[in-house]
XYZ file of C-alpha atoms in Angstrom:
347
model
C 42.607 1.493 -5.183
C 41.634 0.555 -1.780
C 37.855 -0.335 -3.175
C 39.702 -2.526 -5.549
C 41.542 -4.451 -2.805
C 38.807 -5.147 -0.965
C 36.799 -6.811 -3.689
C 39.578 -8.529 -4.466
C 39.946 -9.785 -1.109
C 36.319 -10.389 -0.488
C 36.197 -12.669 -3.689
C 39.558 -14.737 -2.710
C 37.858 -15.277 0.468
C 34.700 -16.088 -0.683
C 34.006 -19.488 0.180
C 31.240 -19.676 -2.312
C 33.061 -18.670 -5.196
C 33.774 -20.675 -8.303
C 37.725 -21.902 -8.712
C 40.386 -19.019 -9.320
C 41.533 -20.462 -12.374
C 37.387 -20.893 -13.774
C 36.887 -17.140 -12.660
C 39.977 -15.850 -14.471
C 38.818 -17.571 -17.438
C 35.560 -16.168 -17.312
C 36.727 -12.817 -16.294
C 39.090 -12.366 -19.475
C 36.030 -13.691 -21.534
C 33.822 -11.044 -20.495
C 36.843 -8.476 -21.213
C 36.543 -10.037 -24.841
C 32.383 -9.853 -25.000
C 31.768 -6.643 -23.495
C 35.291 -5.041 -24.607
C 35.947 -3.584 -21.063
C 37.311 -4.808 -17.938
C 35.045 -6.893 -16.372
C 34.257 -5.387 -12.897
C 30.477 -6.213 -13.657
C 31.187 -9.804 -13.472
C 32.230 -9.482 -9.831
C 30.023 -6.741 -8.792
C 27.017 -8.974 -10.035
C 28.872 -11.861 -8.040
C 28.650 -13.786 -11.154
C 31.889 -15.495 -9.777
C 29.781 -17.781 -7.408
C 28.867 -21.144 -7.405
C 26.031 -21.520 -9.180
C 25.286 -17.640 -10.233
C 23.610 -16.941 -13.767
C 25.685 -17.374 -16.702
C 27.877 -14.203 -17.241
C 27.425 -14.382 -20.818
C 23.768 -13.371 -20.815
C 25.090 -9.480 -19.244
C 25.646 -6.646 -20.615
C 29.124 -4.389 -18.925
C 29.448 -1.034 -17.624
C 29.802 0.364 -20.640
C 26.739 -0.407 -22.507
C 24.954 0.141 -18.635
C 25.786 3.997 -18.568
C 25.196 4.287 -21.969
C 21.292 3.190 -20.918
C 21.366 5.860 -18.828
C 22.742 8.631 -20.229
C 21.129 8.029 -23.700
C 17.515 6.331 -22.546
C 16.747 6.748 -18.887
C 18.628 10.578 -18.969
C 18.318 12.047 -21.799
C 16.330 14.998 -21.400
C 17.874 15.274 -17.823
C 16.729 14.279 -14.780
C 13.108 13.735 -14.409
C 12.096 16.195 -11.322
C 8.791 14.935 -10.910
C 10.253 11.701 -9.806
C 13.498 12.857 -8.387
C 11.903 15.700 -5.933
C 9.726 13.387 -3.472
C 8.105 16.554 -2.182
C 6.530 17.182 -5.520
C 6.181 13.057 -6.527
C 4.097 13.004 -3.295
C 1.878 15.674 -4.438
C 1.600 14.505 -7.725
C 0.166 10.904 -6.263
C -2.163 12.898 -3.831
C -3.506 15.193 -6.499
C -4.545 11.596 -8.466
C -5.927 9.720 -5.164
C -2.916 7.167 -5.877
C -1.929 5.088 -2.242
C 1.641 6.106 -1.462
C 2.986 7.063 1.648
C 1.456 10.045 3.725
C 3.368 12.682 3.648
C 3.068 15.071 7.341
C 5.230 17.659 6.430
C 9.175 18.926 5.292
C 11.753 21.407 6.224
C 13.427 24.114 4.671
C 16.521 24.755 6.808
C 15.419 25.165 10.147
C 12.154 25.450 9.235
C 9.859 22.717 9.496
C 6.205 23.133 7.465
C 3.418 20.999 7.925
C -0.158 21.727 7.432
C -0.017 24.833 5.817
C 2.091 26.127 8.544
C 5.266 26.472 9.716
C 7.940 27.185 12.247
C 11.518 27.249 13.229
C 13.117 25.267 15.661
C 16.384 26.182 17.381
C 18.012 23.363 18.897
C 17.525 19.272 18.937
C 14.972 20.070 21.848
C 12.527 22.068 19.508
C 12.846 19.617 16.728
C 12.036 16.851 19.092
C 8.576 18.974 20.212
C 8.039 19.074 16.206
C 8.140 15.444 16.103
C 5.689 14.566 18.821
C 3.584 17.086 16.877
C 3.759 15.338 13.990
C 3.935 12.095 16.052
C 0.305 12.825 17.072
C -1.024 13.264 13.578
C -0.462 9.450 12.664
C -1.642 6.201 13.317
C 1.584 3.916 13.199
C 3.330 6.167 16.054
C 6.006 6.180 13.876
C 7.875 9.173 11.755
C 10.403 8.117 8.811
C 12.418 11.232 7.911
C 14.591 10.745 4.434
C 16.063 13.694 1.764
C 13.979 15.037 -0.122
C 16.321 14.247 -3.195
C 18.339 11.534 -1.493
C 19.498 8.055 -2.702
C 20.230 4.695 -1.426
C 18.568 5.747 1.932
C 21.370 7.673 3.055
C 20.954 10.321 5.981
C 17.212 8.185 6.356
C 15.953 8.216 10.198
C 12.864 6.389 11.697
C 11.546 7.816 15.164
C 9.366 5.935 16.995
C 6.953 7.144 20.181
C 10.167 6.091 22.420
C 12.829 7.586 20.367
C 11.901 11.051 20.152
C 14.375 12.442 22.373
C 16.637 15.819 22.134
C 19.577 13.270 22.118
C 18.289 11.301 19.282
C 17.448 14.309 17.331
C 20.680 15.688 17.327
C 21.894 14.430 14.016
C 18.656 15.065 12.221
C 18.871 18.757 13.348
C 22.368 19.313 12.675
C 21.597 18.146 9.165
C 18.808 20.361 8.896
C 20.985 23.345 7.702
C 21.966 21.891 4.401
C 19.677 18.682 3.570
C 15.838 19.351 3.095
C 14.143 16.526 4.352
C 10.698 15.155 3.943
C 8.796 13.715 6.900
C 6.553 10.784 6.593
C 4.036 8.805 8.426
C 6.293 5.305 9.047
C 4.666 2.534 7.123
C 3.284 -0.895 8.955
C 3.932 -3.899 6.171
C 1.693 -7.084 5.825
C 2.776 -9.251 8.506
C 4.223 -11.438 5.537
C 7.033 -9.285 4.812
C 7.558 -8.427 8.262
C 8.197 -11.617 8.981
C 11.435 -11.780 6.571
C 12.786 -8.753 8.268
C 10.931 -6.046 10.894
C 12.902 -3.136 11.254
C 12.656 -2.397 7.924
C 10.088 -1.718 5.197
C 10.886 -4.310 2.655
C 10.180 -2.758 -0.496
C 9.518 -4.079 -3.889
C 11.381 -2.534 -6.783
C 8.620 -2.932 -9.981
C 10.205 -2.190 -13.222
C 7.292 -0.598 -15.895
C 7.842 0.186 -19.691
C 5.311 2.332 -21.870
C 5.277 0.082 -25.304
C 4.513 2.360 -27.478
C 3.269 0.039 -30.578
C 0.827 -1.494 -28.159
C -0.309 1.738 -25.961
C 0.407 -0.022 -23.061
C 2.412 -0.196 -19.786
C 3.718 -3.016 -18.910
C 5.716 -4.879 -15.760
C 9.088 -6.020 -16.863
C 10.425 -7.876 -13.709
C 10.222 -7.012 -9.807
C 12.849 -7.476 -6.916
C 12.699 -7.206 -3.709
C 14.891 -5.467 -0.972
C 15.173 -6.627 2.236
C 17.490 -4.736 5.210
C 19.450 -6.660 7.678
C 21.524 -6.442 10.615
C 19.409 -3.882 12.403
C 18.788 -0.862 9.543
C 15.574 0.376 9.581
C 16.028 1.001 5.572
C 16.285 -1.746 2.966
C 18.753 -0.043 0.898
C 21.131 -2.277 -0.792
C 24.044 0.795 -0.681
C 24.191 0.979 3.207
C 24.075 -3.341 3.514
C 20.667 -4.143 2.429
C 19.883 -7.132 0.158
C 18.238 -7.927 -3.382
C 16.493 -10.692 -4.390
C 14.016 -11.821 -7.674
C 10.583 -11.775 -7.547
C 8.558 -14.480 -9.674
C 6.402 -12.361 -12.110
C 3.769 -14.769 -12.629
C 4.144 -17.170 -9.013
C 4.608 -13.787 -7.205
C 6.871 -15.709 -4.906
C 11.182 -15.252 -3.552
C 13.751 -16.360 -5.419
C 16.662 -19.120 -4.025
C 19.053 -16.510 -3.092
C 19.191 -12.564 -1.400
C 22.521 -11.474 -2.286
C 24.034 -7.548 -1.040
C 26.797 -5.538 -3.149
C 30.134 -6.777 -3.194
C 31.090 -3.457 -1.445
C 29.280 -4.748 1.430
C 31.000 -7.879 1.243
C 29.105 -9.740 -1.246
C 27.138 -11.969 0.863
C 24.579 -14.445 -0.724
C 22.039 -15.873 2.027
C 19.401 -18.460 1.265
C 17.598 -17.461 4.364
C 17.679 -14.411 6.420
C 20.626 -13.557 8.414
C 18.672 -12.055 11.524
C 15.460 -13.837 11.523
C 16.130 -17.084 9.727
C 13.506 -16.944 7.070
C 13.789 -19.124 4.061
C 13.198 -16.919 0.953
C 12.690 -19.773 -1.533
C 8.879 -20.244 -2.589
C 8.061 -17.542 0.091
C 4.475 -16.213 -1.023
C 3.857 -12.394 -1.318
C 0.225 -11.042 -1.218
C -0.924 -8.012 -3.307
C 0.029 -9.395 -6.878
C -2.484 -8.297 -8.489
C -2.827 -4.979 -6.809
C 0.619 -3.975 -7.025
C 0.222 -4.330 -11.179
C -2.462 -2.501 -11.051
C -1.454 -0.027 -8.435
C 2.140 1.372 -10.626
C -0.251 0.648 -13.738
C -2.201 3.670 -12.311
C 0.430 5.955 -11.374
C 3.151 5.322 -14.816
C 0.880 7.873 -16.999
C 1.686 10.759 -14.250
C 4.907 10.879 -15.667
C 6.928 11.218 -18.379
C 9.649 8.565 -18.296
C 9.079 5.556 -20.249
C 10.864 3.395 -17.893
C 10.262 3.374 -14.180
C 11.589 1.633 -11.472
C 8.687 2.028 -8.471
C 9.254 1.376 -4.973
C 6.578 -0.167 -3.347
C 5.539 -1.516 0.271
C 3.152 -3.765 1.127
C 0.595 -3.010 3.622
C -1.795 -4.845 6.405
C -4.130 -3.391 3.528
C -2.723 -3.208 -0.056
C -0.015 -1.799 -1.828
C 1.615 1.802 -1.432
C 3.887 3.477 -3.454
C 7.643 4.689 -1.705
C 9.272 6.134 -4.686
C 9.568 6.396 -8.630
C 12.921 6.607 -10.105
C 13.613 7.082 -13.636
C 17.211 5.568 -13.524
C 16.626 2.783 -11.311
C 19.770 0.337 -10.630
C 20.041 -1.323 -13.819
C 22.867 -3.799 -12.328
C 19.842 -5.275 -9.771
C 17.294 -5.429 -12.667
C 19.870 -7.348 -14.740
C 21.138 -10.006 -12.124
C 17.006 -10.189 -11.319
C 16.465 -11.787 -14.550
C 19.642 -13.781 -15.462
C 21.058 -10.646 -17.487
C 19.279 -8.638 -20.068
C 20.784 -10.732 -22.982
C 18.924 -13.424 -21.871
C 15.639 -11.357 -21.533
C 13.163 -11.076 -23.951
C 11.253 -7.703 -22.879
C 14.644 -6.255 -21.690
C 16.317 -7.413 -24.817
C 13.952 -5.611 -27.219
C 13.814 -2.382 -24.852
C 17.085 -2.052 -24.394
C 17.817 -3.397 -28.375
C 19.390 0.132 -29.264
C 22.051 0.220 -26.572
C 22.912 -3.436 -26.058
């Protein structure tokens, strides 16, 4: 009830919204199209000024029936889920994706073929600077093994290695497994949107099966903000669209309405227009998740993917990516060719 409050609040407030009687009028027509109560009109922040038409998306309903039906249903794909064994998986097929240094199991931390336990925050810290020592970006990103939304996600640089900064990390040690990575340095492009975090792209890639083929659907991008060194929409990161062909921003970065459904034309922290702004790696990118789709079994994949100084590497695969993103990406799936005819049994 309290969640509901707050949204409610946040879109009275809004001073970018549409007028209250406009929005009730819309909300009571999606209860009529989508015969549910329209929380994904607000969620999507289809109640702003200016926001795609609300007709063209599909509710809740038909949403988790996508994934429980489609993108679930034979279960949870492990080889994605499990970024221990997606990493491998890459490795074994030379794909570019991030380095892996090593993971824990409990307190004990393997890396290299070997391993050892630590005690206390002061061991884990000497672990670190041993791992420190085996990269080139000075830089260790830490993040669950089978985690989501970048939760429980730390980045230690050379400077922050410390017994006092470890303390967390250790303390979750017991019960989270944790992979340890070597911290990724982005194209000076994207790090110009936003530094502190790897600004990932989320690419979207279907296996047509009458044509043989894999193909790219749409892309977004996610962008963190107000300090987080993760881009994760979930803890106050935002999304934004991705021209397929232009390979440039959208207008508009928008976050979830549980983080107060903010819609920014230009960065918050740094001030950088998003509209027209030029990404490199196009080509590459295709190419790159191209590669790496027919390693798995899911016909739909959402890949996570960061932009180097050098090319594109791959973050993550996830076999229910956020549907909700993907939809408000491209104007809502009813309006969407490619998404229309995927999704043509559930929509």
């Amino acid at each position: 009830m309290n969640k509901v409050i707050y949204s409610l609040k946040t879109v009275y407030r809004d001073q970018d919204r549409k007028s209250m009687p406009r929005i009730i009028l819309e909300a009571l027509h999606c209860l009529f199209l989508e015969w549910e109560m329209p929380y994904y009109y607000f969620l999507a922040l289809l109640y702003k000024k200016g926001a795609p038409d609300y007709r063209n998306f599909i509710g809740h309903r038909k949403n988790f029936g996508i994934q429980r039906n489609y993108l679930r249903a034979e279960g949870p794909n492990f080889d994605l889920f499990d970024k221990t064994r997606f990493g491998e998986i890459l490795s074994d097929h030379n794909i570019p994706s991030a380095r892996v240094l090593g993971h824990n199991s409990g307190h004990e931390i393997i890396r290299n073929g070997s391993s050892g336990t630590i005690a206390n925050p002061t061991e884990l810290a000497l672990q670190l600077w041993l791992l420190l020592s085996e990269t080139r970006s000075n830089s260790i990103f830490v993040k669950p093994i089978e985690g989501e939304e970048g939760v429980n996600s730390f980045r230690f640089d050379e400077a922050e290695i410390t017994a006092e900064n470890c303390g967390d990390l250790f303390r979750l040690m017991e019960t989270v497994s944790f992979i340890f990575q070597e911290t990724i340095k982005q194209h000076p492009t994207v790090n110009s949107i936003y530094p502190q975090s790897i600004n990932s792209l989320r690419i979207h890639t279907f296996f047509d099966q009458k044509k043989n083929d894999y193909e790219i659907v749409s892309v977004m991008m996610r962008i963190g903000r107000d300090g987080a060194v993760v881009d994760n929409c979930g803890i106050g990161g935002m999304y934004i669209a991705v021209d397929l062909e232009n390979w440039t921003l959208g207008k508009f970065a928008q976050t979830y309405l549980s983080r107060g459904g903010h819609r920014f034309t230009a960065h918050p922290d740094t001030g950088h227009v998003f509209a027209g702004t030029k990404l490199p790696f196009r080509e590459e990118s295709f190419a790159l998740v191209k590669a790496a789709a027919p390693l798995f079994t899911s016909e739909f994949i959402g890949w996570d993917v960061a932009l180097t100084e050098s090319g594109p590497v791959i973050l993550e695969g996830n076999e229910n990516p956020h549907l909700g993103m993907a939809q408000w990406g491209v104007g809502g799936f009813k309006n969407h060719p490619r998404y229309k005819e995927i999704f043509k049994n559930y929509i």
